[in-house]
mmCIF file of C-alpha atoms in Angstrom:
data_model
loop_
_atom_site.group_PDB
_atom_site.id
_atom_site.type_symbol
_atom_site.label_atom_id
_atom_site.label_comp_id
_atom_site.label_asym_id
_atom_site.label_seq_id
_atom_site.Cartn_x
_atom_site.Cartn_y
_atom_site.Cartn_z
ATOM 1 C CA MET A 26 107.576 76.829 126.487
ATOM 2 C CA ALA A 27 105.298 79.668 125.342
ATOM 3 C CA ARG A 28 108.204 81.344 123.541
ATOM 4 C CA GLU A 29 109.041 78.148 121.655
ATOM 5 C CA SER A 30 105.479 77.204 120.679
ATOM 6 C CA ILE A 31 104.294 80.456 119.082
ATOM 7 C CA VAL A 32 104.163 80.338 115.272
ATOM 8 C CA LEU A 33 104.743 83.204 112.840
ATOM 9 C CA LEU A 34 102.318 82.491 109.994
ATOM 10 C CA LYS A 35 102.825 85.620 107.902
ATOM 11 C CA ASN A 36 105.395 88.401 107.888
ATOM 12 C CA GLN A 37 104.896 90.567 104.819
ATOM 13 C CA ASP A 38 107.911 92.734 103.980
ATOM 14 C CA ASN A 39 109.471 91.740 107.316
ATOM 15 C CA VAL A 40 107.122 93.997 109.259
ATOM 16 C CA LEU A 41 108.181 92.067 112.363
ATOM 17 C CA PRO A 42 110.017 92.526 114.615
ATOM 18 C CA LEU A 43 108.789 95.976 115.547
ATOM 19 C CA PRO A 44 111.241 98.696 116.576
ATOM 20 C CA LYS A 45 110.713 99.435 120.260
ATOM 21 C CA SER A 46 110.273 103.089 119.390
ATOM 22 C CA SER A 47 107.539 102.422 116.825
ATOM 23 C CA SER A 48 104.036 103.895 116.883
ATOM 24 C CA VAL A 49 101.718 101.075 117.993
ATOM 25 C CA PHE A 50 98.002 100.711 118.692
ATOM 26 C CA LEU A 51 96.947 97.589 120.619
ATOM 27 C CA THR A 52 93.370 96.349 120.412
ATOM 28 C CA GLY A 53 91.215 93.223 120.399
ATOM 29 C CA PRO A 54 89.329 91.191 123.029
ATOM 30 C CA SER A 55 92.315 88.917 123.678
ATOM 31 C CA ALA A 56 94.849 91.716 124.169
ATOM 32 C CA ASP A 57 94.297 92.010 127.917
ATOM 33 C CA ASN A 58 92.765 88.703 128.992
ATOM 34 C CA VAL A 59 94.907 85.996 130.598
ATOM 35 C CA GLY A 60 91.893 83.699 130.847
ATOM 36 C CA TYR A 61 91.564 83.629 127.061
ATOM 37 C CA GLN A 62 95.275 82.789 126.825
ATOM 38 C CA CYS A 63 94.741 79.699 128.996
ATOM 39 C CA GLY A 64 91.471 78.288 127.678
ATOM 40 C CA GLY A 65 89.352 75.546 129.236
ATOM 41 C CA TRP A 66 90.246 73.455 132.270
ATOM 42 C CA THR A 67 91.925 76.500 133.806
ATOM 43 C CA LYS A 68 90.623 77.311 137.295
ATOM 44 C CA PHE A 69 87.230 75.922 136.228
ATOM 45 C CA TRP A 70 85.937 73.286 133.807
ATOM 46 C CA GLN A 71 85.105 75.809 131.071
ATOM 47 C CA GLY A 72 87.930 78.156 132.026
ATOM 48 C CA VAL A 73 87.462 81.758 133.091
ATOM 49 C CA SER A 74 87.683 85.097 131.304
ATOM 50 C CA GLY A 75 89.732 88.002 132.620
ATOM 51 C CA ASN A 76 92.843 88.559 134.712
ATOM 52 C CA ASP A 77 91.611 88.624 138.312
ATOM 53 C CA MET A 78 92.148 84.928 139.034
ATOM 54 C CA PHE A 79 95.675 84.860 137.613
ATOM 55 C CA LYS A 80 97.898 86.393 140.289
ATOM 56 C CA ASN A 81 101.059 85.910 138.240
ATOM 57 C CA GLY A 82 99.441 86.112 134.811
ATOM 58 C CA ILE A 83 100.784 88.347 132.062
ATOM 59 C CA SER A 84 98.421 89.493 129.330
ATOM 60 C CA MET A 85 99.667 90.873 126.026
ATOM 61 C CA ARG A 86 99.024 94.384 127.266
ATOM 62 C CA LYS A 87 100.993 93.810 130.462
ATOM 63 C CA GLY A 88 103.787 92.061 128.572
ATOM 64 C CA MET A 89 104.151 95.022 126.229
ATOM 65 C CA GLU A 90 104.046 97.493 129.117
ATOM 66 C CA THR A 91 106.875 95.611 130.823
ATOM 67 C CA LEU A 92 108.960 95.359 127.666
ATOM 68 C CA VAL A 93 108.593 98.791 126.068
ATOM 69 C CA GLY A 94 106.700 100.848 128.655
ATOM 70 C CA LYS A 95 103.014 101.699 128.836
ATOM 71 C CA ASP A 96 103.601 105.076 127.193
ATOM 72 C CA SER A 97 105.111 103.400 124.111
ATOM 73 C CA PHE A 98 101.771 102.238 122.709
ATOM 74 C CA THR A 99 98.080 103.087 122.818
ATOM 75 C CA TYR A 100 95.535 100.564 124.074
ATOM 76 C CA PHE A 101 91.805 100.600 123.411
ATOM 77 C CA ASN A 102 89.306 97.840 122.849
ATOM 78 C CA GLY A 103 85.565 97.787 122.349
ATOM 79 C CA LEU A 104 85.406 94.553 120.337
ATOM 80 C CA LEU A 105 83.776 91.611 122.116
ATOM 81 C CA ILE A 106 84.949 88.006 121.816
ATOM 82 C CA ASN A 107 81.843 87.187 119.751
ATOM 83 C CA GLY A 108 82.894 89.766 117.150
ATOM 84 C CA SER A 109 80.349 92.440 118.024
ATOM 85 C CA ILE A 110 81.274 96.089 118.534
ATOM 86 C CA SER A 111 79.266 99.275 118.895
ATOM 87 C CA ASN A 112 79.445 101.923 116.189
ATOM 88 C CA ALA A 113 81.020 104.355 118.649
ATOM 89 C CA ASN A 114 83.754 101.907 119.667
ATOM 90 C CA LEU A 115 84.435 100.953 116.058
ATOM 91 C CA THR A 116 84.783 104.612 115.125
ATOM 92 C CA GLN A 117 87.237 105.184 117.968
ATOM 93 C CA ALA A 118 89.279 102.083 117.135
ATOM 94 C CA VAL A 119 89.529 103.056 113.465
ATOM 95 C CA GLU A 120 90.534 106.595 114.411
ATOM 96 C CA LEU A 121 93.284 105.318 116.710
ATOM 97 C CA ALA A 122 94.520 102.850 114.096
ATOM 98 C CA GLY A 123 94.830 105.670 111.589
ATOM 99 C CA ARG A 124 97.111 107.567 113.958
ATOM 100 C CA HIS A 125 99.604 104.729 114.354
ATOM 101 C CA GLU A 126 101.981 103.029 111.944
ATOM 102 C CA TYR A 127 101.242 99.592 113.400
ATOM 103 C CA THR A 128 98.077 98.087 114.861
ATOM 104 C CA ILE A 129 98.241 94.861 116.852
ATOM 105 C CA ALA A 130 94.861 93.115 116.959
ATOM 106 C CA ALA A 131 94.530 90.163 119.338
ATOM 107 C CA ILE A 132 91.521 88.048 118.430
ATOM 108 C CA GLY A 133 90.392 84.448 118.752
ATOM 109 C CA GLU A 134 88.188 82.392 121.009
ATOM 110 C CA SER A 135 86.643 82.505 124.435
ATOM 111 C CA THR A 136 87.352 79.686 126.897
ATOM 112 C CA TYR A 137 85.749 76.274 126.337
ATOM 113 C CA THR A 138 86.255 72.546 126.622
ATOM 114 C CA GLU A 139 84.473 69.308 125.793
ATOM 115 C CA LYS A 140 80.856 69.300 124.578
ATOM 116 C CA PRO A 141 79.992 72.933 125.470
ATOM 117 C CA GLY A 142 82.881 73.992 123.253
ATOM 118 C CA ASP A 143 81.669 72.155 120.151
ATOM 119 C CA ILE A 144 80.974 74.375 117.146
ATOM 120 C CA ASP A 145 79.181 73.872 113.833
ATOM 121 C CA ASP A 146 80.838 76.817 112.093
ATOM 122 C CA PHE A 147 84.638 76.762 111.897
ATOM 123 C CA ALA A 148 84.856 80.403 110.835
ATOM 124 C CA LEU A 149 85.819 83.166 113.208
ATOM 125 C CA PRO A 150 82.937 85.588 113.807
ATOM 126 C CA LYS A 151 82.192 87.863 110.863
ATOM 127 C CA GLY A 152 82.739 90.882 113.097
ATOM 128 C CA PHE A 153 86.426 90.021 113.482
ATOM 129 C CA LYS A 154 86.944 90.045 109.728
ATOM 130 C CA GLU A 155 85.110 93.335 109.311
ATOM 131 C CA PHE A 156 87.079 94.844 112.203
ATOM 132 C CA ILE A 157 90.456 93.873 110.726
ATOM 133 C CA LYS A 158 89.393 95.149 107.298
ATOM 134 C CA ALA A 159 88.320 98.492 108.766
ATOM 135 C CA LEU A 160 91.624 98.877 110.602
ATOM 136 C CA ALA A 161 93.681 98.013 107.523
ATOM 137 C CA ALA A 162 91.730 100.511 105.416
ATOM 138 C CA THR A 163 93.300 103.334 107.440
ATOM 139 C CA GLY A 164 96.763 102.467 106.114
ATOM 140 C CA THR A 165 98.094 101.126 109.406
ATOM 141 C CA LYS A 166 100.032 97.854 109.197
ATOM 142 C CA VAL A 167 97.831 95.318 110.968
ATOM 143 C CA ILE A 168 99.485 92.557 112.968
ATOM 144 C CA VAL A 169 97.009 89.864 113.974
ATOM 145 C CA VAL A 170 97.674 87.700 117.027
ATOM 146 C CA LEU A 171 95.472 84.608 117.221
ATOM 147 C CA ILE A 172 94.618 83.272 120.677
ATOM 148 C CA GLU A 173 92.794 80.036 119.914
ATOM 149 C CA GLY A 174 92.639 76.388 120.848
ATOM 150 C CA ARG A 175 91.877 75.170 117.323
ATOM 151 C CA PRO A 176 92.427 76.484 113.787
ATOM 152 C CA ARG A 177 89.457 78.755 113.132
ATOM 153 C CA LEU A 178 88.850 79.785 109.533
ATOM 154 C CA LEU A 179 90.167 83.288 108.885
ATOM 155 C CA GLY A 180 88.389 84.332 105.686
ATOM 156 C CA SER A 181 89.687 87.714 104.509
ATOM 157 C CA ILE A 182 91.894 88.325 107.551
ATOM 158 C CA PRO A 183 95.184 87.167 105.941
ATOM 159 C CA ASP A 184 94.557 89.522 102.998
ATOM 160 C CA ASN A 185 94.244 92.503 105.337
ATOM 161 C CA ALA A 186 97.060 91.667 107.747
ATOM 162 C CA ALA A 187 100.735 92.488 107.287
ATOM 163 C CA ALA A 188 101.680 89.830 109.829
ATOM 164 C CA ILE A 189 99.912 86.982 111.616
ATOM 165 C CA ILE A 190 101.056 85.207 114.757
ATOM 166 C CA ASP A 191 99.335 82.059 116.017
ATOM 167 C CA ALA A 192 99.960 82.010 119.753
ATOM 168 C CA MET A 193 97.382 79.244 120.259
ATOM 169 C CA LEU A 194 96.905 78.963 124.061
ATOM 170 C CA PRO A 195 100.174 80.190 125.619
ATOM 171 C CA CYS A 196 98.524 80.531 129.058
ATOM 172 C CA GLU A 197 99.660 82.609 132.040
ATOM 173 C CA LEU A 198 102.985 83.942 130.775
ATOM 174 C CA GLY A 199 101.913 83.983 127.138
ATOM 175 C CA GLY A 200 101.594 87.753 127.051
ATOM 176 C CA GLN A 201 105.267 88.132 127.874
ATOM 177 C CA ALA A 202 106.276 85.648 125.176
ATOM 178 C CA ILE A 203 104.095 87.342 122.548
ATOM 179 C CA ALA A 204 105.494 90.777 123.397
ATOM 180 C CA GLU A 205 109.058 89.481 123.164
ATOM 181 C CA ILE A 206 108.349 88.028 119.727
ATOM 182 C CA LEU A 207 106.595 91.162 118.484
ATOM 183 C CA TYR A 208 109.571 93.324 119.401
ATOM 184 C CA GLY A 209 112.343 90.908 118.450
ATOM 185 C CA ASP A 210 113.684 89.845 121.840
ATOM 186 C CA VAL A 211 112.725 86.276 120.929
ATOM 187 C CA ASN A 212 112.815 84.689 117.483
ATOM 188 C CA PRO A 213 109.522 82.882 116.696
ATOM 189 C CA SER A 214 110.719 79.300 116.234
ATOM 190 C CA GLY A 215 107.461 77.367 116.564
ATOM 191 C CA LYS A 216 106.159 75.205 113.711
ATOM 192 C CA LEU A 217 102.515 74.453 112.957
ATOM 193 C CA PRO A 218 101.532 71.158 114.636
ATOM 194 C CA ILE A 219 98.448 71.067 112.390
ATOM 195 C CA THR A 220 97.362 71.730 108.832
ATOM 196 C CA TYR A 221 95.482 75.042 108.958
ATOM 197 C CA PRO A 222 92.347 74.839 106.777
ATOM 198 C CA LYS A 223 91.256 77.660 104.509
ATOM 199 C CA ASP A 224 87.548 76.924 104.076
ATOM 200 C CA PRO A 225 84.887 74.540 105.434
ATOM 201 C CA ALA A 226 85.384 72.115 102.542
ATOM 202 C CA ASN A 227 88.775 71.083 103.886
ATOM 203 C CA ALA A 228 88.259 71.471 107.621
ATOM 204 C CA ALA A 229 87.808 67.746 108.285
ATOM 205 C CA ILE A 230 91.392 66.754 107.512
ATOM 206 C CA PRO A 231 94.236 64.818 109.163
ATOM 207 C CA TYR A 232 95.860 67.110 111.710
ATOM 208 C CA ASN A 233 99.371 65.671 111.768
ATOM 209 C CA HIS A 234 100.570 65.323 108.188
ATOM 210 C CA LEU A 235 100.437 67.008 104.804
ATOM 211 C CA VAL A 236 97.120 66.775 103.013
ATOM 212 C CA THR A 237 97.044 64.598 99.902
ATOM 213 C CA THR A 238 93.280 64.231 99.489
ATOM 214 C CA ARG A 239 91.165 66.060 96.938
ATOM 215 C CA CYS A 240 88.406 68.579 97.547
ATOM 216 C CA ALA A 241 85.693 67.774 94.998
ATOM 217 C CA PHE A 242 87.747 67.644 91.776
ATOM 218 C CA ASN A 243 90.735 69.724 92.831
ATOM 219 C CA TYR A 244 93.523 69.659 95.398
ATOM 220 C CA CYS A 245 92.573 71.083 98.791
ATOM 221 C CA GLN A 246 94.214 74.466 99.081
ATOM 222 C CA MET A 247 95.080 75.082 102.709
ATOM 223 C CA GLN A 248 95.699 78.326 104.551
ATOM 224 C CA TRP A 249 99.004 76.929 105.843
ATOM 225 C CA ASP A 250 100.374 73.384 105.685
ATOM 226 C CA PHE A 251 101.554 71.225 108.571
ATOM 227 C CA VAL A 252 105.051 72.326 109.734
ATOM 228 C CA SER A 253 105.427 74.571 106.653
ATOM 229 C CA VAL A 254 105.647 77.659 108.864
#
Protein backbone atom coordinates (compact mmCIF):
# COMPACT_ATOMS: atom_id res chain seq x y z
CA MET A 1 0.00 0.00 0.00
CA ALA A 2 2.82 2.43 0.82
CA ARG A 3 4.45 1.77 -2.56
CA GLU A 4 1.21 2.52 -4.41
CA SER A 5 0.25 5.67 -2.47
CA ILE A 6 3.48 7.68 -2.76
CA VAL A 7 3.27 10.54 -5.28
CA LEU A 8 6.08 11.95 -7.42
CA LEU A 9 5.32 15.67 -7.60
CA LYS A 10 8.40 16.89 -9.46
CA ASN A 11 11.17 15.17 -11.39
CA GLN A 12 13.27 17.77 -13.17
CA ASP A 13 15.40 16.34 -15.98
CA ASN A 14 14.48 12.83 -14.81
CA VAL A 15 16.79 13.06 -11.81
CA LEU A 16 14.92 10.05 -10.41
CA PRO A 17 15.42 7.16 -10.21
CA LEU A 18 18.90 7.37 -8.74
CA PRO A 19 21.63 4.98 -9.86
CA LYS A 20 22.45 2.67 -6.96
CA SER A 21 26.09 3.65 -7.31
CA SER A 22 25.37 7.39 -7.07
CA SER A 23 26.86 9.77 -4.51
CA VAL A 24 24.08 10.52 -2.01
CA PHE A 25 23.74 12.56 1.18
CA LEU A 26 20.67 11.84 3.32
CA THR A 27 19.44 14.43 5.80
CA GLY A 28 16.32 15.88 7.42
CA PRO A 29 14.36 15.23 10.63
CA SER A 30 12.08 12.68 8.95
CA ALA A 31 14.88 10.62 7.39
CA ASP A 32 15.26 8.28 10.36
CA ASN A 33 11.99 8.51 12.27
CA VAL A 34 9.31 5.83 11.87
CA GLY A 35 7.03 7.69 14.27
CA TYR A 36 6.88 10.67 11.91
CA GLN A 37 6.02 8.28 9.07
CA CYS A 38 2.98 7.03 11.00
CA GLY A 39 1.55 10.21 12.50
CA GLY A 40 -1.15 10.50 15.16
CA TRP A 41 -3.18 7.65 16.63
CA THR A 42 -0.10 5.42 16.41
CA LYS A 43 0.79 3.79 19.73
CA PHE A 44 -0.61 6.88 21.49
CA TRP A 45 -3.29 9.49 20.82
CA GLN A 46 -0.83 12.09 19.50
CA GLY A 47 1.53 9.48 18.06
CA VAL A 48 5.15 9.08 19.07
CA SER A 49 8.45 10.27 17.62
CA GLY A 50 11.38 7.94 16.98
CA ASN A 51 11.97 4.29 16.14
CA ASP A 52 12.12 2.52 19.51
CA MET A 53 8.44 1.58 19.68
CA PHE A 54 8.32 0.19 16.14
CA LYS A 55 9.91 -3.26 16.34
CA ASN A 56 9.36 -3.95 12.64
CA GLY A 57 9.50 -0.34 11.46
CA ILE A 58 11.67 0.76 8.56
CA SER A 59 12.76 4.39 8.38
CA MET A 60 14.06 5.95 5.18
CA ARG A 61 17.60 5.54 6.43
CA LYS A 62 17.09 1.86 7.21
CA GLY A 63 15.29 1.29 3.91
CA MET A 64 18.20 2.78 1.98
CA GLU A 65 20.73 0.79 4.00
CA THR A 66 18.88 -2.42 3.15
CA LEU A 67 18.55 -1.56 -0.53
CA VAL A 68 21.94 -0.10 -1.42
CA GLY A 69 24.06 -0.66 1.69
CA LYS A 70 24.93 1.75 4.48
CA ASP A 71 28.27 2.59 2.86
CA SER A 72 26.52 3.77 -0.32
CA PHE A 73 25.34 7.07 1.17
CA THR A 74 26.21 9.54 3.91
CA TYR A 75 23.72 10.34 6.67
CA PHE A 76 23.76 13.38 8.92
CA ASN A 77 21.00 15.47 10.40
CA GLY A 78 20.95 18.40 12.78
CA LEU A 79 17.67 19.93 11.57
CA LEU A 80 14.78 19.72 14.03
CA ILE A 81 11.16 19.08 13.04
CA ASN A 82 10.31 22.70 13.90
CA GLY A 83 12.83 23.91 11.30
CA SER A 84 15.53 25.05 13.70
CA ILE A 85 19.19 24.10 13.31
CA SER A 86 22.39 25.26 14.96
CA ASN A 87 24.98 27.13 12.93
CA ALA A 88 27.45 24.30 13.43
CA ASN A 89 25.02 21.65 12.18
CA LEU A 90 23.98 23.79 9.23
CA THR A 91 27.62 24.28 8.27
CA GLN A 92 28.24 20.53 8.42
CA ALA A 93 25.12 19.70 6.42
CA VAL A 94 26.01 22.20 3.71
CA GLU A 95 29.56 20.87 3.56
CA LEU A 96 28.32 17.30 3.16
CA ALA A 97 25.79 18.32 0.51
CA GLY A 98 28.56 19.96 -1.48
CA ARG A 99 30.50 16.70 -1.55
CA HIS A 100 27.66 14.66 -3.04
CA GLU A 101 25.90 14.76 -6.39
CA TYR A 102 22.49 14.16 -4.79
CA THR A 103 21.03 15.25 -1.46
CA ILE A 104 17.85 13.65 -0.15
CA ALA A 105 16.12 15.87 2.41
CA ALA A 106 13.23 14.33 4.34
CA ILE A 107 11.10 17.03 5.94
CA GLY A 108 7.52 17.52 7.04
CA GLU A 109 5.52 17.37 10.23
CA SER A 110 5.71 15.94 13.71
CA THR A 111 2.95 13.63 14.93
CA TYR A 112 -0.47 15.09 15.77
CA THR A 113 -4.19 14.49 15.67
CA GLU A 114 -7.44 16.27 16.45
CA LYS A 115 -7.46 19.64 18.25
CA PRO A 116 -3.81 19.63 19.42
CA GLY A 117 -2.81 19.27 15.78
CA ASP A 118 -4.71 22.33 14.57
CA ILE A 119 -2.55 25.02 12.97
CA ASP A 120 -3.12 28.66 12.01
CA ASP A 121 -0.22 28.82 9.56
CA PHE A 122 -0.30 26.35 6.66
CA ALA A 123 3.32 27.03 5.71
CA LEU A 124 6.13 24.68 6.59
CA PRO A 125 8.58 26.25 9.05
CA LYS A 126 10.79 28.93 7.53
CA GLY A 127 13.85 26.97 8.61
CA PHE A 128 12.99 24.15 6.21
CA LYS A 129 12.93 26.52 3.25
CA GLU A 130 16.21 28.13 4.24
CA PHE A 131 17.78 24.70 4.77
CA ILE A 132 16.76 23.44 1.32
CA LYS A 133 17.97 26.68 -0.29
CA ALA A 134 21.34 26.39 1.44
CA LEU A 135 21.76 22.79 0.29
CA ALA A 136 20.82 23.61 -3.30
CA ALA A 137 23.28 26.51 -3.37
CA THR A 138 26.14 24.00 -3.18
CA GLY A 139 25.23 22.57 -6.59
CA THR A 140 23.95 19.25 -5.27
CA LYS A 141 20.67 18.03 -6.76
CA VAL A 142 18.18 18.22 -3.90
CA ILE A 143 15.46 15.59 -3.68
CA VAL A 144 12.80 16.52 -1.14
CA VAL A 145 10.70 13.82 0.51
CA LEU A 146 7.62 15.15 2.30
CA ILE A 147 6.37 13.21 5.32
CA GLU A 148 3.12 14.97 6.18
CA GLY A 149 -0.51 14.35 7.00
CA ARG A 150 -1.80 17.42 5.15
CA PRO A 151 -0.56 19.63 2.30
CA ARG A 152 1.70 22.17 3.97
CA LEU A 153 2.66 25.22 1.92
CA LEU A 154 6.14 24.83 0.46
CA GLY A 155 7.12 28.39 -0.47
CA SER A 156 10.47 28.40 -2.28
CA ILE A 157 11.14 24.68 -1.81
CA PRO A 158 9.93 23.58 -5.28
CA ASP A 159 12.22 26.18 -6.89
CA ASN A 160 15.26 24.73 -5.11
CA ALA A 161 14.46 21.04 -5.49
CA ALA A 162 15.26 18.86 -8.49
CA ALA A 163 12.65 16.33 -7.38
CA ILE A 164 9.85 16.21 -4.82
CA ILE A 165 8.14 13.11 -3.46
CA ASP A 166 5.03 13.34 -1.29
CA ALA A 167 5.06 10.19 0.82
CA MET A 168 2.32 11.56 3.09
CA LEU A 169 2.12 9.12 6.05
CA PRO A 170 3.37 5.76 4.72
CA CYS A 171 3.79 4.40 8.28
CA GLU A 172 5.93 1.48 9.46
CA LEU A 173 7.22 0.13 6.15
CA GLY A 174 7.19 3.51 4.43
CA GLY A 175 10.96 3.84 4.54
CA GLN A 176 11.34 0.73 2.43
CA ALA A 177 8.79 1.96 -0.11
CA ILE A 178 10.44 5.39 -0.36
CA ALA A 179 13.88 3.86 -0.86
CA GLU A 180 12.57 1.57 -3.59
CA ILE A 181 11.04 4.53 -5.40
CA LEU A 182 14.16 6.68 -5.04
CA TYR A 183 16.33 4.00 -6.61
CA GLY A 184 13.88 2.76 -9.24
CA ASP A 185 12.89 -0.64 -7.87
CA VAL A 186 9.30 0.63 -7.73
CA ASN A 187 7.64 3.05 -10.13
CA PRO A 188 5.83 5.86 -8.25
CA SER A 189 2.23 5.33 -9.37
CA GLY A 190 0.32 7.30 -6.74
CA LYS A 191 -1.90 10.24 -7.71
CA LEU A 192 -2.65 13.28 -5.57
CA PRO A 193 -5.91 12.69 -3.64
CA ILE A 194 -6.03 16.44 -2.94
CA THR A 195 -5.45 19.78 -4.60
CA TYR A 196 -2.12 21.02 -3.21
CA PRO A 197 -2.36 24.76 -2.42
CA LYS A 198 0.41 27.19 -3.24
CA ASP A 199 -0.32 30.04 -0.83
CA PRO A 200 -2.66 30.85 2.08
CA ALA A 201 -5.15 32.58 -0.22
CA ASN A 202 -6.17 29.26 -1.74
CA ALA A 203 -5.69 26.91 1.19
CA ALA A 204 -9.40 26.68 2.04
CA ILE A 205 -10.43 24.77 -1.08
CA PRO A 206 -12.34 21.59 -1.98
CA TYR A 207 -10.00 18.66 -1.45
CA ASN A 208 -11.45 16.19 -3.94
CA HIS A 209 -11.88 17.96 -7.26
CA LEU A 210 -10.27 20.53 -9.52
CA VAL A 211 -10.53 24.11 -8.33
CA THR A 212 -12.77 26.39 -10.37
CA THR A 213 -13.13 29.27 -7.91
CA ARG A 214 -11.35 32.60 -8.16
CA CYS A 215 -8.81 34.09 -5.78
CA ALA A 216 -9.66 37.79 -5.54
CA PHE A 217 -9.87 38.72 -9.25
CA ASN A 218 -7.78 35.93 -10.73
CA TYR A 219 -7.80 32.15 -11.00
CA CYS A 220 -6.29 30.36 -8.00
CA GLN A 221 -2.91 29.06 -9.06
CA MET A 222 -2.22 25.84 -7.21
CA GLN A 223 1.06 24.12 -6.45
CA TRP A 224 -0.32 20.89 -7.94
CA ASP A 225 -3.87 20.02 -8.98
CA PHE A 226 -5.97 17.08 -7.82
CA VAL A 227 -4.86 13.85 -9.58
CA SER A 228 -2.69 15.86 -12.01
CA VAL A 229 0.45 14.14 -10.71
